[in-house]
Amino acid sequence: MKLVQHRILPWRLFVQPSQARSFSSTSANLEIRHIRELPSRLRPAYVPSPTNTLLSLQWPSPPRNILVTKKKRTPNITESVVQFTNHIRSTYPSINIIFEPESASELHEQLPFPVYTYDKVGGFGTSQLLSDKTDLICTLGGDGTLLRASSLFSHAESVPPVLSFAMGTIGFLGEWKFKEYKRAFREVYMSGAPDTYSTLSDSLGAPPPHPPTSPEDPLDRPLSYADIRGKAMGSNRTARILLRNRLKVGVFAPDGSRIGGSEGEGDTYALNEVTLHRGSSPHLKIIDVYINNRFLTEAVADGMIISSPTGSTAYSLSSGGSIVHPLVPSLLLTPICPRSLSFRPLVLPAETPITLRLGDKNRGREVEVSIDGKTITEGMGAGMEVRVAGEEVKKESGVWDGGVPSIVRGTAGQEDMAEDHWVGGLNALLKFNYPFGDQDP
């Protein structure tokens, strides 16, 4: 029997291993790897615009390490995560997907590529490696999912940009609908191109003069011009960034020792609020309030809320606090069910330190401190203090850094104009000044 040698089609010679069609799933494709294997984080620049109140996102090179967080125990969102990550890997093959440990265990067998995760840390602890490796955060869920993603960086001074898809109940902080995920991710990935990526390669596709590391490592293979050709939006069409100020929170025992944090971690950053509350105790709490180290008042109430402008539409709003635009650097001090009718909420400058001290007159010793939903109950008692200050997002050098950089949508054809996402959210989601009764003529 004579064997016939078939001619190999020319296009098959140029198929990269990562692009070759696979007819079986092997253990290598169902693997969970540790994020220590990933390249170091890329830190983008946030550039102010003279015609826009928001900042422009400028990548120094294409982002490669993407943290994807999702709403838990929601099957339809899990399916969306699989769809979203498959699209990212097929369209941008040099990107690496990072999941939280629980999500990695749940999803890695459904994905045809390795995923990355980190060691879980208990309590208020966070993974320093996650901060050192993550270029971009993508959240699929509601406002709680965004808060949980922010809490993963609660001890990091710099948080990666956050691309959030509104798939929860209200989604006031979520900017994008999931059906727009291809366009949204493309705009973020290509933000600032072609100037940002001009050093990737020349027009003939030659490699850059200084590759990040060994070209044999697929994680460090630099992108070529061909990889981004057709995806650039132009140097003037950048993704818009809203830097959401956080709170710097420290909880201290009467002897001055820190409560609720790991040794050496310092203050905890909160995106929404910190709450001092009576918890299960039936008694009102007596709380001494200090502003800028000066005694303000002795509050008798169920508790006190100190919130950021972002948190002004959360628990503080439900307690009668003001609604503050997230671009206003401020702190909100709001009482929870105060005994006095004259105790009104306050809005203070962001740089003003606030201290809440549990007074010695309290009948019940039980009290809870909650930082963005994470509760501290141990070590609470008379004399303990919660110290809060606003976060500085513009450094003395003029560089914008800090806060939670939220990627907001622009108005098509009006990129130089200020967006109305916040006003639209008040009207559509919070029903601001919504009239009662039937308004039809």
Steps between C-alpha positions, in 0.01 A plus 500: 500500500649832394484792743403833347671807646255786528606856435488724807301814433718813540272674750534210743873570528431832670246391760627573848463224760256712700286545187502139385170322519476256787277194488551391858538653843814408684600563859726783383196693383307446824771629725500748787829685532631739763521870417865510604573361151354812335695807388493806722215746493477780244406835651311729262504878507188706566522815292277804566314664213433876474152431360390211724464453872606135468849363439632315196642148530844458339663156501881482468454166319212255454357366828556128546377394845122538542321426829139392440262502798138391487186495709493177698242224470344641185502246212418745221791726599730197515403424138574862409844477662583196286384684189691816593831330582485279190461812288793672669734205453402441137522867402794602718702175539776655714257583781499293819178451700509525881213377718431503870585156650136390526421608143815335365396165649151541356591615149837356399353177361265700276778698334744374234795692642684522834370746759688668782415559864658590834510372855188593695560727800259504794344796679594845372826371351568534127741339257792728423575290192157584360583870519842439344369297205158637398483747209121530466192391697175391332190449716181320395225556754352779706641771723588238760726323250684826435536558875640149544749557220606827663542324836756266341723810482399645838864529610639618165561868433442450128209303352495385134232647271157340542270411210161417653199337332164563668343156552363543853185637660562875464846539349547867585879460480496274193561698183452244223238249396641155444383489137755778438793300637690471169489871434567592864806279535635613163476865602686433825764277342572746220471817710752752373605303190687542272734730696492270801600195297737668254795322655350153454636453150550675170259489208659179371434314820858495625530423872569782747865564584470392864260208562380477862672165564593183318296467176468126567258579783150523347393732783763752398458484123464865392209594278576608144338767289297228331348407836346843551448604138137592446428533871646847561255783563748788470706681760219746580238234571602375840303324768368740763598453863313612810731477803277407791648619830526240775506526878810417705372317807677393817334323794683522833458352848515725811872417535569623147551158341347440160190280475383293205810513283805287444832604646666773294212553254409847627172674423221340300360674192121506459315601184154548653491554875602405850222447755504493880172329601337359812457161332283260701506720811159651588661817639586820318870569473678805640766601251742791539559667164823690429565703185854607424595383853245736659197374691178556305222325688391202704271304270225281645380283214487151355832582340698725268595478133803658338471465124679604185321683215458162329340364818267797528238307298522193725439460877554872560219588260265257675583675830416845368842606373566726203573379148847618397652484152799260492726775363454708817784414744311472827399288797143451622418463869149356540329387824290183505166560677629771739305580818521873430297644212757778459786262412535556127743336253824686419711527185868570574817555294671174404821587687314541831580218748197363685512291818212303649564391860274265693427688823531363853132573572375217279275250679563220252854417391404328177578698187578420138735676258432430134741601221333461159288219639776313684425499873732515798350387832797373700681744724223759488429687825500833678793715397549347156536743210431506128725748321412601147652735243450553129738363241721734299471416130702789357859504618710811559679428173169538316475128420159339547532175689288325762130447550308250289539593129157422355469484122189691396323510168526795267239655276543385141634783287540727804820363656617848601184577695432414863301178539164491677530145638448617860196714418357219292547259788316728741203527268481146359611293800431704815189669353616839625202731578273245335138625508222310670183383333406454139668766287338407171277776356 
